[in-house]
Short mmCIF file of N, CA and C in Angstrom, two decimals:
data_model
loop_
_atom_site.label_atom_id
_atom_site.label_comp_id
_atom_site.label_asym_id
_atom_site.label_seq_id
_atom_site.Cartn_x
_atom_site.Cartn_y
_atom_site.Cartn_z
N MET C 1 140.56 38.17 65.43
CA MET C 1 139.29 37.92 64.79
C MET C 1 139.16 38.83 63.56
N THR C 2 138.81 38.25 62.43
CA THR C 2 138.65 39.04 61.22
C THR C 2 137.17 39.33 60.98
N GLU C 3 136.92 40.49 60.43
CA GLU C 3 135.55 40.89 60.14
C GLU C 3 135.05 40.17 58.89
N THR C 4 133.83 39.68 58.95
CA THR C 4 133.22 39.05 57.80
C THR C 4 132.79 40.12 56.81
N LYS C 5 133.16 39.94 55.55
CA LYS C 5 132.74 40.89 54.52
C LYS C 5 131.27 40.67 54.20
N THR C 6 130.57 41.75 54.00
CA THR C 6 129.16 41.70 53.62
C THR C 6 129.02 42.39 52.27
N VAL C 7 128.72 41.60 51.26
CA VAL C 7 128.61 42.12 49.90
C VAL C 7 127.27 41.69 49.31
N GLN C 8 126.55 42.64 48.75
CA GLN C 8 125.29 42.36 48.08
C GLN C 8 125.49 42.55 46.57
N VAL C 9 124.99 41.59 45.81
CA VAL C 9 125.10 41.67 44.35
C VAL C 9 123.69 41.63 43.76
N ASN C 10 123.40 42.60 42.92
CA ASN C 10 122.12 42.67 42.22
C ASN C 10 122.40 42.79 40.73
N ARG C 11 121.59 42.11 39.93
CA ARG C 11 121.80 42.13 38.48
C ARG C 11 120.46 42.30 37.78
N VAL C 12 120.49 43.08 36.71
CA VAL C 12 119.29 43.28 35.90
C VAL C 12 119.73 43.38 34.44
N TYR C 13 118.87 42.92 33.54
CA TYR C 13 119.12 43.01 32.11
C TYR C 13 118.17 44.07 31.56
N ILE C 14 118.72 45.00 30.80
CA ILE C 14 117.95 46.14 30.33
C ILE C 14 118.10 46.28 28.82
N ARG C 15 116.99 46.54 28.14
CA ARG C 15 117.03 46.80 26.69
C ARG C 15 117.43 48.26 26.49
N ALA C 16 118.72 48.51 26.63
CA ALA C 16 119.29 49.85 26.44
C ALA C 16 120.78 49.67 26.20
N THR C 17 121.39 50.67 25.60
CA THR C 17 122.83 50.59 25.35
C THR C 17 123.60 50.82 26.66
N PRO C 18 124.85 50.35 26.71
CA PRO C 18 125.67 50.65 27.88
C PRO C 18 125.78 52.15 28.15
N GLN C 19 125.89 52.96 27.10
CA GLN C 19 126.02 54.41 27.29
C GLN C 19 124.75 54.99 27.91
N THR C 20 123.59 54.52 27.47
CA THR C 20 122.34 55.01 28.04
C THR C 20 122.26 54.66 29.52
N ILE C 21 122.65 53.46 29.89
CA ILE C 21 122.63 53.05 31.29
C ILE C 21 123.64 53.88 32.10
N TRP C 22 124.83 54.08 31.55
CA TRP C 22 125.84 54.91 32.21
C TRP C 22 125.28 56.31 32.48
N ASP C 23 124.67 56.89 31.47
CA ASP C 23 124.09 58.22 31.63
C ASP C 23 122.98 58.22 32.69
N ALA C 24 122.18 57.16 32.73
CA ALA C 24 121.09 57.07 33.70
C ALA C 24 121.62 56.98 35.13
N ILE C 25 122.82 56.47 35.30
CA ILE C 25 123.43 56.37 36.63
C ILE C 25 124.11 57.67 37.02
N THR C 26 124.67 58.40 36.06
CA THR C 26 125.56 59.52 36.39
C THR C 26 125.02 60.91 36.08
N LYS C 27 123.88 61.01 35.46
CA LYS C 27 123.38 62.34 35.06
C LYS C 27 122.05 62.67 35.78
N PRO C 28 121.97 63.88 36.35
CA PRO C 28 120.78 64.23 37.14
C PRO C 28 119.48 64.23 36.36
N GLU C 29 119.54 64.51 35.06
CA GLU C 29 118.30 64.49 34.29
C GLU C 29 117.70 63.08 34.22
N TRP C 30 118.53 62.07 34.45
CA TRP C 30 118.05 60.68 34.53
C TRP C 30 117.78 60.27 35.97
N THR C 31 118.69 60.57 36.89
CA THR C 31 118.55 60.06 38.26
C THR C 31 117.30 60.58 38.95
N GLN C 32 116.77 61.70 38.50
CA GLN C 32 115.54 62.21 39.10
C GLN C 32 114.30 61.44 38.62
N LYS C 33 114.46 60.54 37.64
CA LYS C 33 113.32 59.84 37.06
C LYS C 33 113.07 58.45 37.65
N TYR C 34 114.00 57.93 38.45
CA TYR C 34 113.83 56.55 38.95
C TYR C 34 114.39 56.44 40.36
N GLY C 35 114.11 55.32 40.98
CA GLY C 35 114.62 55.06 42.33
C GLY C 35 114.08 56.09 43.30
N TYR C 36 114.96 56.68 44.05
CA TYR C 36 114.52 57.66 45.05
C TYR C 36 114.63 59.08 44.54
N SER C 37 114.87 59.24 43.27
CA SER C 37 114.75 60.49 42.51
C SER C 37 115.60 61.65 43.00
N GLY C 38 116.83 61.40 43.35
CA GLY C 38 117.74 62.49 43.67
C GLY C 38 118.42 63.01 42.43
N LEU C 39 119.15 64.10 42.59
CA LEU C 39 119.87 64.73 41.47
C LEU C 39 121.36 64.43 41.63
N ALA C 40 121.86 63.43 40.92
CA ALA C 40 123.25 63.01 41.04
C ALA C 40 124.19 64.00 40.36
N GLU C 41 125.32 64.25 41.00
CA GLU C 41 126.40 65.04 40.42
C GLU C 41 127.68 64.25 40.58
N PHE C 42 128.40 64.04 39.49
CA PHE C 42 129.63 63.26 39.51
C PHE C 42 130.79 64.04 38.90
N ASP C 43 131.92 64.04 39.58
CA ASP C 43 133.21 64.39 38.99
C ASP C 43 133.84 63.04 38.72
N LEU C 44 133.79 62.57 37.49
CA LEU C 44 134.12 61.19 37.15
C LEU C 44 135.61 60.90 37.06
N ARG C 45 136.43 61.80 37.55
CA ARG C 45 137.87 61.51 37.64
C ARG C 45 138.14 60.71 38.91
N ARG C 46 139.17 59.86 38.88
CA ARG C 46 139.59 59.14 40.09
C ARG C 46 139.86 60.15 41.19
N GLY C 47 139.25 59.95 42.35
CA GLY C 47 139.37 60.89 43.45
C GLY C 47 138.33 62.00 43.41
N GLY C 48 137.56 62.07 42.32
CA GLY C 48 136.51 63.07 42.21
C GLY C 48 135.38 62.77 43.17
N LYS C 49 134.64 63.78 43.49
CA LYS C 49 133.52 63.63 44.43
C LYS C 49 132.23 63.38 43.66
N HIS C 50 131.33 62.74 44.34
CA HIS C 50 129.96 62.63 43.82
C HIS C 50 129.02 62.92 44.98
N ARG C 51 127.84 63.38 44.63
CA ARG C 51 126.81 63.63 45.63
C ARG C 51 125.46 63.57 44.94
N THR C 52 124.44 63.37 45.75
CA THR C 52 123.08 63.41 45.24
C THR C 52 122.34 64.48 46.02
N LYS C 53 121.86 65.47 45.29
CA LYS C 53 121.12 66.58 45.89
C LYS C 53 119.63 66.24 45.89
N PRO C 54 118.87 66.86 46.78
CA PRO C 54 117.44 66.58 46.84
C PRO C 54 116.67 67.24 45.70
N THR C 55 115.65 66.55 45.24
CA THR C 55 114.68 67.15 44.32
C THR C 55 113.71 67.98 45.16
N GLN C 56 112.82 68.70 44.49
CA GLN C 56 111.84 69.51 45.22
C GLN C 56 110.98 68.66 46.15
N GLU C 57 110.68 67.45 45.72
CA GLU C 57 109.88 66.54 46.55
C GLU C 57 110.57 66.26 47.89
N PHE C 58 111.88 66.03 47.86
CA PHE C 58 112.64 65.83 49.09
C PHE C 58 112.66 67.11 49.93
N ILE C 59 112.89 68.23 49.28
CA ILE C 59 112.93 69.52 50.00
C ILE C 59 111.60 69.77 50.69
N ASP C 60 110.50 69.50 50.00
CA ASP C 60 109.18 69.67 50.58
C ASP C 60 108.97 68.75 51.79
N ALA C 61 109.66 67.59 51.80
CA ALA C 61 109.56 66.65 52.92
C ALA C 61 110.55 66.98 54.04
N GLY C 62 111.34 68.06 53.86
CA GLY C 62 112.26 68.48 54.92
C GLY C 62 113.71 68.09 54.74
N PHE C 63 114.04 67.41 53.64
CA PHE C 63 115.43 67.03 53.38
C PHE C 63 116.05 68.07 52.45
N THR C 64 116.80 69.00 53.03
CA THR C 64 117.31 70.12 52.23
C THR C 64 118.80 70.01 51.91
N SER C 65 119.51 69.09 52.56
CA SER C 65 120.94 68.95 52.27
C SER C 65 121.16 67.71 51.41
N ASP C 66 122.42 67.46 51.04
CA ASP C 66 122.73 66.32 50.18
C ASP C 66 122.18 65.02 50.77
N LEU C 67 121.71 64.15 49.89
CA LEU C 67 121.12 62.88 50.30
C LEU C 67 122.17 61.79 50.46
N LEU C 68 123.21 61.84 49.62
CA LEU C 68 124.32 60.89 49.73
C LEU C 68 125.55 61.50 49.09
N ASP C 69 126.70 60.93 49.46
CA ASP C 69 127.94 61.42 48.84
C ASP C 69 129.00 60.33 48.88
N GLY C 70 130.15 60.65 48.29
CA GLY C 70 131.27 59.73 48.25
C GLY C 70 132.32 60.21 47.28
N GLU C 71 133.19 59.27 46.93
CA GLU C 71 134.33 59.56 46.07
C GLU C 71 134.40 58.54 44.94
N VAL C 72 134.83 58.99 43.78
CA VAL C 72 135.01 58.10 42.63
C VAL C 72 136.35 57.38 42.79
N LEU C 73 136.29 56.05 42.81
CA LEU C 73 137.50 55.23 42.90
C LEU C 73 137.98 54.77 41.53
N GLU C 74 137.03 54.51 40.64
CA GLU C 74 137.35 54.04 39.29
C GLU C 74 136.23 54.46 38.36
N SER C 75 136.59 54.95 37.18
CA SER C 75 135.61 55.36 36.19
C SER C 75 136.08 54.94 34.81
N ASP C 76 135.35 54.05 34.19
CA ASP C 76 135.66 53.55 32.85
C ASP C 76 134.36 53.56 32.03
N PRO C 77 133.94 54.77 31.59
CA PRO C 77 132.67 54.87 30.88
C PRO C 77 132.68 54.11 29.56
N PRO C 78 131.63 53.49 29.15
CA PRO C 78 130.39 53.25 29.88
C PRO C 78 130.35 51.85 30.49
N ARG C 79 131.48 51.36 30.96
CA ARG C 79 131.56 49.97 31.42
C ARG C 79 131.58 49.77 32.92
N ARG C 80 132.26 50.65 33.65
CA ARG C 80 132.46 50.36 35.08
C ARG C 80 132.61 51.66 35.86
N LEU C 81 131.93 51.71 36.99
CA LEU C 81 132.04 52.82 37.91
C LEU C 81 132.12 52.25 39.32
N VAL C 82 133.17 52.65 40.05
CA VAL C 82 133.35 52.22 41.44
C VAL C 82 133.45 53.49 42.28
N ILE C 83 132.61 53.55 43.31
CA ILE C 83 132.54 54.74 44.16
C ILE C 83 132.44 54.34 45.62
N THR C 84 132.83 55.26 46.50
CA THR C 84 132.43 55.11 47.89
C THR C 84 131.06 55.75 48.00
N TRP C 85 130.27 55.32 48.99
CA TRP C 85 128.86 55.68 49.00
C TRP C 85 128.35 55.69 50.43
N LYS C 86 127.69 56.77 50.82
CA LYS C 86 127.08 56.85 52.14
C LYS C 86 125.81 57.68 52.08
N LEU C 87 124.75 57.15 52.66
CA LEU C 87 123.50 57.90 52.78
C LEU C 87 123.64 58.90 53.92
N LEU C 88 123.19 60.12 53.70
CA LEU C 88 123.33 61.19 54.68
C LEU C 88 121.99 61.60 55.29
N MET C 89 120.93 60.90 54.98
CA MET C 89 119.59 61.32 55.38
C MET C 89 119.24 60.93 56.82
N ASP C 90 120.00 60.06 57.42
CA ASP C 90 119.70 59.53 58.74
C ASP C 90 120.97 59.60 59.59
N PRO C 91 120.95 60.24 60.75
CA PRO C 91 122.15 60.36 61.59
C PRO C 91 122.80 59.02 61.92
N SER C 92 122.01 57.95 62.06
CA SER C 92 122.61 56.65 62.36
C SER C 92 123.42 56.12 61.17
N LEU C 93 123.01 56.48 59.96
CA LEU C 93 123.76 56.05 58.77
C LEU C 93 125.01 56.91 58.57
N VAL C 94 124.93 58.18 58.91
CA VAL C 94 126.10 59.07 58.80
C VAL C 94 127.23 58.57 59.69
N ALA C 95 126.88 57.97 60.82
CA ALA C 95 127.88 57.46 61.76
C ALA C 95 128.61 56.22 61.23
N GLU C 96 128.04 55.56 60.23
CA GLU C 96 128.66 54.35 59.67
C GLU C 96 129.75 54.72 58.67
N PRO C 97 130.66 53.79 58.39
CA PRO C 97 131.71 54.07 57.40
C PRO C 97 131.13 54.13 55.99
N TYR C 98 131.90 54.71 55.07
CA TYR C 98 131.53 54.69 53.67
C TYR C 98 131.52 53.24 53.19
N THR C 99 130.60 52.94 52.29
CA THR C 99 130.54 51.63 51.67
C THR C 99 131.12 51.76 50.26
N THR C 100 131.32 50.63 49.59
CA THR C 100 131.85 50.67 48.22
C THR C 100 130.82 50.09 47.27
N LEU C 101 130.51 50.86 46.24
CA LEU C 101 129.49 50.50 45.27
C LEU C 101 130.14 50.39 43.90
N THR C 102 129.88 49.27 43.22
CA THR C 102 130.42 49.04 41.88
C THR C 102 129.30 48.78 40.90
N TYR C 103 129.32 49.53 39.80
CA TYR C 103 128.40 49.31 38.69
C TYR C 103 129.21 48.69 37.55
N ASP C 104 128.85 47.49 37.12
CA ASP C 104 129.45 46.87 35.94
C ASP C 104 128.38 46.80 34.86
N ILE C 105 128.67 47.37 33.70
CA ILE C 105 127.72 47.47 32.60
C ILE C 105 128.31 46.71 31.42
N GLU C 106 127.60 45.68 30.96
CA GLU C 106 128.15 44.82 29.92
C GLU C 106 127.08 44.46 28.90
N GLU C 107 127.33 44.81 27.65
CA GLU C 107 126.40 44.46 26.58
C GLU C 107 126.48 42.96 26.32
N THR C 108 125.32 42.32 26.18
CA THR C 108 125.28 40.90 25.87
C THR C 108 124.85 40.72 24.42
N LYS C 109 125.02 39.51 23.92
CA LYS C 109 124.63 39.25 22.53
C LYS C 109 123.13 39.05 22.36
N THR C 110 122.46 38.59 23.42
CA THR C 110 121.05 38.24 23.26
C THR C 110 120.12 38.86 24.28
N ALA C 111 120.64 39.42 25.38
CA ALA C 111 119.74 39.85 26.47
C ALA C 111 119.87 41.34 26.78
N GLY C 112 120.19 42.15 25.80
CA GLY C 112 120.36 43.57 26.06
C GLY C 112 121.65 43.83 26.82
N THR C 113 121.60 44.71 27.78
CA THR C 113 122.78 45.06 28.56
C THR C 113 122.59 44.60 30.00
N ARG C 114 123.61 43.94 30.51
CA ARG C 114 123.59 43.43 31.88
C ARG C 114 124.20 44.50 32.80
N LEU C 115 123.44 44.91 33.80
CA LEU C 115 123.92 45.83 34.81
C LEU C 115 124.04 45.06 36.12
N THR C 116 125.26 44.99 36.64
CA THR C 116 125.50 44.32 37.91
C THR C 116 125.92 45.38 38.91
N VAL C 117 125.20 45.44 40.03
CA VAL C 117 125.51 46.38 41.10
C VAL C 117 126.02 45.55 42.28
N THR C 118 127.26 45.78 42.65
CA THR C 118 127.88 45.09 43.78
C THR C 118 128.12 46.12 44.86
N HIS C 119 127.54 45.88 46.03
CA HIS C 119 127.62 46.85 47.12
C HIS C 119 128.28 46.18 48.32
N ASP C 120 129.50 46.60 48.63
CA ASP C 120 130.21 46.12 49.81
C ASP C 120 129.78 46.98 50.99
N VAL C 121 128.97 46.41 51.86
CA VAL C 121 128.43 47.13 53.01
C VAL C 121 129.06 46.63 54.32
N THR C 122 130.25 46.09 54.22
CA THR C 122 130.96 45.58 55.39
C THR C 122 131.08 46.68 56.46
N GLY C 123 130.69 46.35 57.67
CA GLY C 123 130.80 47.28 58.78
C GLY C 123 129.75 48.36 58.81
N ALA C 124 128.75 48.27 57.95
CA ALA C 124 127.70 49.30 57.87
C ALA C 124 126.33 48.61 57.92
N PRO C 125 125.93 48.10 59.10
CA PRO C 125 124.69 47.32 59.18
C PRO C 125 123.43 48.11 58.84
N GLY C 126 123.40 49.40 59.11
CA GLY C 126 122.24 50.20 58.74
C GLY C 126 122.09 50.31 57.24
N HIS C 127 123.21 50.57 56.56
CA HIS C 127 123.20 50.62 55.09
C HIS C 127 122.84 49.24 54.53
N GLU C 128 123.42 48.19 55.14
CA GLU C 128 123.15 46.83 54.67
C GLU C 128 121.65 46.54 54.70
N ALA C 129 120.99 46.86 55.78
CA ALA C 129 119.55 46.59 55.90
C ALA C 129 118.76 47.40 54.89
N LEU C 130 119.12 48.67 54.74
CA LEU C 130 118.37 49.54 53.85
C LEU C 130 118.50 49.12 52.39
N VAL C 131 119.73 48.89 51.91
CA VAL C 131 119.92 48.58 50.49
C VAL C 131 119.54 47.15 50.14
N SER C 132 119.41 46.28 51.14
CA SER C 132 118.99 44.90 50.87
C SER C 132 117.51 44.80 50.57
N GLY C 133 116.75 45.82 50.96
CA GLY C 133 115.31 45.79 50.76
C GLY C 133 114.56 45.24 51.96
N SER C 134 115.28 44.87 53.01
CA SER C 134 114.62 44.25 54.17
C SER C 134 113.75 45.23 54.96
N GLN C 135 113.89 46.51 54.70
CA GLN C 135 113.08 47.50 55.41
C GLN C 135 111.95 48.06 54.54
N GLU C 136 111.69 47.39 53.43
CA GLU C 136 110.65 47.87 52.53
C GLU C 136 109.29 47.82 53.20
N ASN C 137 108.55 48.90 53.04
CA ASN C 137 107.19 48.97 53.55
C ASN C 137 106.26 48.68 52.38
N VAL C 138 105.89 47.42 52.22
CA VAL C 138 105.09 47.02 51.07
C VAL C 138 103.66 47.55 51.15
N ASP C 139 103.24 47.99 52.33
CA ASP C 139 101.90 48.53 52.48
C ASP C 139 101.87 50.04 52.35
N ALA C 140 103.02 50.65 52.01
CA ALA C 140 103.08 52.10 51.89
C ALA C 140 102.27 52.56 50.69
N GLY C 141 101.87 53.80 50.73
CA GLY C 141 101.11 54.37 49.62
C GLY C 141 102.00 54.69 48.45
N PRO C 142 101.44 55.21 47.37
CA PRO C 142 102.21 55.56 46.17
C PRO C 142 103.34 56.53 46.51
N GLY C 143 104.50 56.28 45.93
CA GLY C 143 105.63 57.16 46.14
C GLY C 143 106.33 56.96 47.46
N GLU C 144 105.94 55.95 48.23
CA GLU C 144 106.54 55.72 49.54
C GLU C 144 107.22 54.36 49.57
N ASN C 145 108.12 54.11 48.65
CA ASN C 145 108.79 52.83 48.55
C ASN C 145 110.10 52.79 49.33
N ALA C 146 110.22 53.59 50.36
CA ALA C 146 111.45 53.63 51.14
C ALA C 146 111.79 52.24 51.65
N GLY C 147 113.06 51.90 51.57
CA GLY C 147 113.51 50.62 52.08
C GLY C 147 113.46 49.50 51.07
N GLY C 148 113.08 49.77 49.83
CA GLY C 148 113.01 48.73 48.81
C GLY C 148 114.37 48.30 48.29
N GLY C 149 115.39 49.07 48.61
CA GLY C 149 116.75 48.69 48.29
C GLY C 149 117.08 48.68 46.81
N TRP C 150 118.20 48.02 46.52
CA TRP C 150 118.68 47.98 45.13
C TRP C 150 117.71 47.27 44.20
N ALA C 151 117.02 46.24 44.67
CA ALA C 151 116.07 45.54 43.79
C ALA C 151 115.02 46.50 43.27
N TRP C 152 114.50 47.36 44.15
CA TRP C 152 113.48 48.32 43.74
C TRP C 152 114.08 49.38 42.81
N VAL C 153 115.26 49.90 43.17
CA VAL C 153 115.89 50.94 42.35
C VAL C 153 116.17 50.42 40.94
N LEU C 154 116.74 49.21 40.85
CA LEU C 154 117.09 48.66 39.54
C LEU C 154 115.85 48.30 38.73
N SER C 155 114.80 47.84 39.39
CA SER C 155 113.54 47.57 38.68
C SER C 155 112.98 48.86 38.10
N ASP C 156 113.05 49.93 38.88
CA ASP C 156 112.55 51.22 38.43
C ASP C 156 113.41 51.76 37.28
N LEU C 157 114.73 51.63 37.39
CA LEU C 157 115.63 52.05 36.31
C LEU C 157 115.30 51.31 35.02
N LYS C 158 115.15 50.01 35.11
CA LYS C 158 114.81 49.21 33.93
C LYS C 158 113.50 49.69 33.30
N SER C 159 112.51 49.91 34.13
CA SER C 159 111.22 50.36 33.63
C SER C 159 111.33 51.72 32.93
N VAL C 160 112.04 52.65 33.55
CA VAL C 160 112.21 53.98 32.95
C VAL C 160 112.92 53.89 31.61
N LEU C 161 113.99 53.11 31.54
CA LEU C 161 114.76 53.03 30.30
C LEU C 161 114.01 52.28 29.19
N GLU C 162 113.20 51.32 29.56
CA GLU C 162 112.51 50.52 28.55
C GLU C 162 111.14 51.07 28.16
N THR C 163 110.47 51.77 29.07
CA THR C 163 109.10 52.21 28.78
C THR C 163 108.92 53.72 28.88
N GLY C 164 109.91 54.39 29.48
CA GLY C 164 109.77 55.83 29.69
C GLY C 164 109.03 56.19 30.97
N LYS C 165 108.55 55.18 31.70
CA LYS C 165 107.82 55.40 32.94
C LYS C 165 108.41 54.54 34.04
N GLY C 166 108.44 55.10 35.25
CA GLY C 166 108.87 54.34 36.41
C GLY C 166 107.81 53.34 36.82
N ILE C 167 108.17 52.40 37.70
CA ILE C 167 107.21 51.38 38.09
C ILE C 167 106.06 51.95 38.90
N ALA C 168 106.28 53.03 39.63
CA ALA C 168 105.19 53.64 40.39
C ALA C 168 104.19 54.33 39.46
N ALA C 169 104.66 54.73 38.28
CA ALA C 169 103.80 55.43 37.32
C ALA C 169 103.13 54.48 36.32
N ALA C 170 103.59 53.24 36.34
CA ALA C 170 103.09 52.28 35.33
C ALA C 170 101.64 51.91 35.51
#
């Protein structure tokens, strides 16, 4: 019996250059402004490590160690980044295998830059549920968008890059 692959694909068009989007994905001064606001650190060489450290807001909530980590599989700035990826905030997720996350960044002639995020979550049902957005608490208060998945993160990234403000601040 072969395992069924589980792959989620999300795409957004952003009025920003490919380099700006690349920087927003890989630099902590950007990653703290959108999504779940961690501080990303990347060694962008093949085999290099990446991790996301907590911001003060996470530390105040009791999350004092790295939020996620993995390894760089492919890095072609500012066009493509492929990494292994695992959330470390929940013991049930730590028990799952690393997933594979691919960012494809492509400038278009008429629609700004297309960012496609492909997340292979095969064998990681907890990660699959979380990043799909199926666990989103739509009745949560401000700043409590946990479970909104990639759709929420990419919407927030687009808002930050195009307006300077995240969707929660809009």
